[in-house]
Amino acid sequence: MSALALGGFGIGTTEFVAMGLLPDIASSMRVSEPTAGHAVSAYALGVVIGAPVIAALSARVQRKQLLIALMVAFTLGNVATVLAPSFQTLVLARFVSGLPHGAYFGVASLAAATLAPVGQRAKAIAAVMLGLSAANVVGVPAATWLGQHLGWRDAFVVVAVIGVATVAALIRFVPALTGIKATNPMIELGALRRPQVLLTLLVGAVGFGGMFAVYTYIATTLTDVAGMRAGLVPVVLMLFGVGMVVGNIAGGVLADRGVDRAIFASMIAMAVILAVFVAAAHNPYTAAVGAFLVGASGAVLSPSLQTRLMDVAADAQTLAAALNHAALNTANAGGAWLGGIVIAAGLGYTAPAIVGAGLAVLGILLFLLTTWIARRPTTHS
């Protein structure tokens, strides 16, 4: 599991480190900061496109070989980021880096579930996702610090090194995964015809957006609303990451006891925490605690959604699991966009938390609909 989680650590680091280095990238490439943000959007677009396309087209490829190939592609994308001579090539390199993201997590989650002892599937999936959460505690702060002091390209050198280490670890420690049945592109694409798969993806794309609505603007919220010194913001961001680690571990345990109950519990907790954060954001101490809880409640949801998608996808588990990360990146973009709208409307930096709580409530309602449809008796003519 450690080899699979290491890949998640590298992916999580490259996904979020660009946000902290946007001013450096903009200055180096002689573009505005909003324009530099296109590099972040390009990565997310790569995730959304790459997840279904790679998962479907690689259905016949042996799973261990696919994991290795995906991590090689990821590493090459980050090497291209380091060497990008212009902003246009940088955007292209970030897009390429994002392509393997969803497919890697989908295949790695399926591999972890296959290798796990009976009754511990979700816990094994959470172990893979732990790398993504840990990146927010260690990888992103360390790479950001390095990029700020030595140059933003050096941050992606670190990511490329992690990619090389992951390839070596996958070759050395991951077994052949012969227990995962090969499929074909048409079977995998069949997941898109399953209402439960589509509804569960919609729950993730909407409900998870609440966390990103707050996280995207957390730095300014902490300084302008909570009155926190700018130097303490990285500490709170690390607390957010610690919350994600704790929530990820708890999510695996809860999902093994009941996937649907875990999804309901995490989304209700997220809605309550985001609503309370509106008031908590006005004090530096309660804002720090709130950031930890927002990260934790969001991370609890991820293993449960991943497990449910694999359960309802039948033979198309790889595509369904990969699409989960496309849905979460949709939540990232949507939450950030809606949070930006209410801030631009002059409602203040606590308004994204209100939007986030609303998204979590909408996610709960969607999941109620999803479970109701799943439990309806099937009629036969």
XYZ file of C-alpha atoms in Angstrom:
381
model
C 0.000 0.000 0.000
C 2.898 2.355 0.714
C 4.048 2.268 -2.920
C 0.526 3.152 -4.107
C 0.240 5.931 -1.498
C 3.608 7.381 -2.564
C 2.164 8.011 -6.019
C -0.785 9.785 -4.395
C 1.667 11.908 -2.403
C 3.403 13.049 -5.593
C 0.113 13.728 -7.371
C -1.254 15.698 -4.417
C 1.918 17.754 -4.211
C 1.920 18.747 -7.887
C -1.823 19.485 -7.862
C -1.718 22.034 -5.026
C 1.813 23.431 -5.067
C 1.162 25.495 -8.204
C -1.460 27.526 -6.297
C 1.091 28.715 -3.742
C 3.650 29.540 -6.440
C 1.373 31.472 -8.798
C 3.024 34.854 -8.099
C 6.465 33.340 -8.807
C 5.249 31.651 -11.992
C 3.572 34.864 -13.172
C 6.697 36.913 -12.543
C 9.005 34.394 -14.205
C 6.789 33.962 -17.261
C 5.919 37.678 -17.449
C 2.169 37.163 -17.304
C -0.445 38.404 -14.845
C -1.356 36.264 -11.849
C -4.885 35.557 -13.165
C -3.301 34.420 -16.442
C -0.837 32.245 -14.520
C -3.910 30.615 -12.947
C -4.562 29.004 -16.333
C -1.772 26.573 -15.459
C -3.855 25.389 -12.488
C -6.974 25.125 -14.638
C -5.027 23.177 -17.283
C -4.077 20.537 -14.708
C -7.695 20.178 -13.553
C -8.829 19.895 -17.188
C -6.262 17.150 -17.707
C -7.721 15.243 -14.750
C -11.299 15.559 -15.999
C -10.404 14.447 -19.546
C -7.769 11.873 -18.684
C -9.761 9.940 -16.065
C -12.467 8.482 -18.340
C -10.395 8.322 -21.539
C -7.392 6.494 -20.066
C -9.525 4.205 -17.895
C -11.600 3.113 -20.902
C -8.804 2.773 -23.465
C -6.496 0.885 -21.083
C -9.121 -1.635 -19.982
C -7.168 -4.598 -21.422
C -3.789 -3.526 -19.984
C -2.444 -5.503 -17.029
C -3.105 -3.394 -13.937
C 0.440 -3.270 -12.519
C 1.865 -2.295 -15.897
C -0.808 0.369 -16.221
C 0.070 1.846 -12.823
C 3.720 2.039 -13.831
C 2.883 3.602 -17.209
C 0.633 6.199 -15.582
C 3.326 7.205 -13.116
C 5.928 7.409 -15.898
C 3.594 9.751 -17.819
C 3.030 11.792 -14.661
C 6.787 12.099 -14.108
C 7.429 13.139 -17.711
C 4.697 15.781 -17.444
C 6.421 17.284 -14.419
C 9.826 17.160 -16.123
C 8.234 19.054 -19.006
C 6.918 21.583 -16.465
C 10.456 22.131 -15.175
C 11.823 22.621 -18.688
C 8.937 24.674 -20.141
C 10.489 27.569 -22.116
C 7.273 29.615 -22.431
C 3.964 30.041 -20.646
C 2.114 28.231 -23.441
C 4.336 25.165 -23.097
C 3.952 25.357 -19.304
C 0.161 25.203 -19.632
C 0.493 22.223 -21.976
C 2.876 20.492 -19.551
C 0.424 20.981 -16.664
C -2.384 19.548 -18.798
C -0.254 16.468 -19.571
C 0.665 16.114 -15.882
C -3.032 16.021 -14.980
C -4.023 13.342 -17.490
C -2.873 10.312 -15.400
C -4.262 11.681 -12.099
C -7.753 10.172 -12.055
C -6.801 6.926 -13.780
C -3.929 6.361 -11.331
C -6.160 6.766 -8.284
C -8.845 4.630 -9.888
C -6.499 1.726 -10.625
C -4.614 2.140 -7.328
C -7.886 2.081 -5.367
C -9.004 -1.056 -7.178
C -5.599 -2.660 -6.542
C -5.755 -1.770 -2.839
C -9.281 -3.174 -2.510
C -8.174 -6.391 -4.235
C -5.146 -6.838 -1.978
C -6.978 -5.920 1.234
C -8.102 -8.482 3.841
C -11.808 -9.308 3.918
C -13.872 -6.489 5.405
C -11.123 -3.868 5.034
C -11.599 -2.642 1.456
C -12.435 0.950 2.337
C -9.576 1.127 4.824
C -7.180 -0.011 2.079
C -8.586 2.579 -0.335
C -8.173 5.213 2.383
C -4.516 4.157 2.714
C -3.987 5.014 -0.965
C -5.813 8.324 -0.540
C -3.687 9.034 2.533
C -0.846 9.987 0.203
C -3.015 12.736 -1.273
C -3.925 14.027 2.181
C -0.342 13.819 3.459
C 0.783 15.928 0.517
C -1.111 18.856 2.019
C 0.739 18.435 5.324
C 4.286 17.824 4.079
C 4.678 17.865 0.300
C 2.912 21.106 -0.591
C 4.393 23.282 2.210
C 7.912 21.897 1.608
C 7.756 22.238 -2.176
C 6.224 25.714 -1.881
C 9.002 26.850 0.468
C 11.617 25.419 -1.880
C 9.991 27.061 -4.899
C 9.811 30.437 -3.176
C 13.489 30.350 -2.153
C 15.165 28.597 -5.092
C 12.698 29.161 -7.929
C 9.324 27.646 -8.783
C 10.835 25.105 -11.186
C 12.690 23.438 -8.310
C 9.375 22.581 -6.672
C 8.454 20.493 -9.702
C 11.910 18.898 -9.719
C 10.952 17.496 -6.298
C 7.669 16.178 -7.734
C 9.510 14.517 -10.625
C 11.868 12.832 -8.151
C 8.868 11.538 -6.193
C 7.502 10.200 -9.494
C 10.727 8.305 -10.216
C 10.729 6.888 -6.675
C 7.109 5.781 -7.126
C 7.897 3.968 -10.383
C 10.714 2.091 -8.635
C 8.467 1.250 -5.670
C 5.649 0.001 -7.914
C 8.043 -2.271 -9.803
C 9.607 -3.609 -6.621
C 6.725 -3.949 -4.162
C 3.385 -4.217 -5.990
C 2.419 -7.786 -6.994
C 1.129 -8.727 -10.446
C -2.529 -7.951 -9.509
C -3.773 -10.982 -11.382
C -6.882 -10.938 -9.204
C -8.247 -7.932 -11.099
C -10.293 -9.157 -14.040
C -9.436 -7.628 -17.413
C -12.303 -5.903 -19.210
C -12.614 -3.993 -22.466
C -13.407 -0.378 -23.382
C -17.095 -1.060 -24.003
C -17.558 -2.726 -20.606
C -15.808 0.153 -18.857
C -17.849 2.750 -20.740
C -20.926 0.832 -19.617
C -20.471 2.517 -16.232
C -21.793 5.702 -17.818
C -25.117 3.955 -18.450
C -25.600 3.073 -14.786
C -27.787 5.613 -12.951
C -26.194 4.829 -9.574
C -22.725 5.595 -10.933
C -23.840 8.901 -12.441
C -25.809 9.934 -9.345
C -22.935 9.091 -6.994
C -20.569 11.137 -9.174
C -23.038 14.028 -9.032
C -23.148 13.786 -5.233
C -19.358 14.118 -5.135
C -19.218 16.927 -7.696
C -21.792 18.976 -5.754
C -21.350 17.988 -2.107
C -17.554 18.097 -2.109
C -17.601 21.598 -3.601
C -18.287 23.080 -0.173
C -14.815 22.287 1.102
C -13.164 23.877 -1.940
C -15.360 26.978 -1.710
C -13.698 27.691 1.641
C -10.204 26.306 0.961
C -9.659 28.375 -2.181
C -9.987 31.647 -0.250
C -8.762 30.476 3.158
C -5.566 32.578 3.171
C -7.377 35.907 2.742
C -10.132 34.784 5.128
C -7.535 34.139 7.837
C -5.777 37.485 7.404
C -8.672 39.831 6.602
C -11.480 38.263 8.653
C -9.736 36.444 11.500
C -7.001 39.055 11.811
C -4.231 36.481 11.678
C -0.649 37.391 10.810
C 0.273 36.322 7.278
C 3.214 34.333 8.634
C 0.815 32.011 10.485
C -1.279 31.176 7.426
C 0.998 28.250 6.373
C 0.568 26.791 9.863
C -3.220 26.819 9.467
C -2.920 25.350 5.978
C -0.878 22.566 7.540
C -3.644 22.101 10.132
C -6.091 21.807 7.239
C -3.871 19.083 5.784
C -3.660 17.283 9.145
C -7.445 17.387 9.255
C -7.532 15.738 5.835
C -5.218 12.962 7.047
C -7.345 12.332 10.147
C -10.558 12.478 8.129
C -9.195 10.126 5.488
C -8.290 7.490 8.082
C -11.658 7.880 9.834
C -13.448 7.710 6.483
C -11.915 4.327 5.690
C -12.974 2.892 9.050
C -16.512 4.283 8.797
C -16.987 3.128 5.192
C -16.046 -0.453 6.110
C -18.888 -0.359 8.639
C -21.407 0.996 6.132
C -20.689 2.998 3.003
C -24.009 4.839 2.709
C -24.093 5.704 6.415
C -20.538 7.044 6.171
C -21.474 9.282 3.222
C -24.512 10.656 5.055
C -22.584 11.262 8.281
C -19.675 13.013 6.565
C -21.901 15.278 4.481
C -24.047 16.256 7.456
C -20.882 17.010 9.427
C -19.531 19.049 6.515
C -22.714 21.122 6.251
C -22.716 21.880 9.994
C -18.984 22.691 10.150
C -19.120 24.993 7.126
C -22.117 26.837 8.596
C -20.350 27.248 11.951
C -17.178 28.413 10.167
C -19.024 31.602 9.148
C -18.861 32.691 12.801
C -15.621 30.887 13.672
C -13.727 32.743 10.939
C -13.839 35.973 12.967
C -11.357 34.747 15.572
C -7.841 33.420 14.754
C -8.086 30.498 17.188
C -11.552 29.301 16.211
C -10.691 29.876 12.539
C -7.687 27.545 12.889
C -9.845 24.872 14.532
C -12.492 25.402 11.860
C -9.944 24.934 9.075
C -8.883 21.620 10.633
C -12.516 20.447 10.843
C -13.341 21.556 7.292
C -10.399 19.487 5.999
C -11.366 16.510 8.149
C -15.051 16.464 7.192
C -14.214 16.716 3.503
C -11.647 13.933 3.633
C -14.017 11.547 5.429
C -16.237 11.599 2.344
C -13.615 10.570 -0.214
C -13.033 6.855 0.652
C -16.792 6.314 1.013
C -17.576 7.751 -2.418
C -14.709 5.783 -3.978
C -15.934 2.537 -2.428
C -19.572 3.132 -3.391
C -18.641 3.825 -6.993
C -16.746 0.541 -7.186
C -19.747 -1.253 -5.641
C -22.327 0.098 -8.096
C -20.141 -0.108 -11.233
C -20.234 -3.917 -11.614
C -17.522 -4.837 -14.171
C -16.628 -1.211 -14.924
C -14.875 -0.515 -11.627
C -11.744 1.085 -13.068
C -13.627 3.780 -14.963
C -16.013 4.437 -12.077
C -13.173 4.789 -9.581
C -11.244 7.072 -11.930
C -14.293 9.235 -12.568
C -14.494 9.928 -8.835
C -11.430 12.142 -9.185
C -12.869 13.869 -12.220
C -15.947 14.612 -10.102
C -13.828 15.929 -7.218
C -11.918 18.214 -9.593
C -15.274 19.432 -10.883
C -16.166 20.156 -7.249
C -12.866 22.012 -6.899
C -13.588 24.238 -9.890
C -17.264 24.724 -9.035
C -16.704 25.496 -5.368
C -13.949 28.006 -6.158
C -16.096 29.636 -8.857
C -19.180 30.012 -6.640
C -17.057 31.270 -3.751
C -15.518 33.859 -6.056
C -18.942 35.020 -7.208
C -20.190 35.824 -3.686
C -16.924 37.571 -2.815
C -17.099 39.647 -6.007
C -20.688 40.531 -5.090
C -19.358 42.216 -1.952
C -20.676 39.640 0.527
C -17.288 39.167 2.196
C -14.882 36.301 2.718
C -17.187 34.344 5.024
C -19.769 34.067 2.235
C -17.981 31.099 0.572
C -18.619 29.084 3.759
C -22.345 29.805 3.434
C -22.166 28.689 -0.201
C -20.227 25.612 0.912
C -22.823 24.677 3.515
C -25.500 25.041 0.851
C -23.577 22.762 -1.516
C -23.219 20.167 1.245
C -26.972 20.283 1.937
C -27.679 19.919 -1.776
C -25.289 16.956 -1.816
C -27.250 15.371 1.041
C -30.516 15.805 -0.847
C -28.972 14.299 -3.976
C -27.720 11.322 -1.994
C -31.155 10.816 -0.435
C -32.531 10.668 -3.981
C -29.725 8.290 -5.004
C -30.390 5.831 -2.179
C -34.163 6.055 -2.696
C -33.766 5.125 -6.365
C -31.381 2.303 -5.446
C -33.915 0.796 -3.029
C -36.912 0.970 -5.336
C -38.119 -2.482 -6.332
C -37.274 -3.355 -9.928
C -40.337 -4.250 -11.986
C -40.193 -6.771 -14.787
C -42.636 -7.011 -17.619
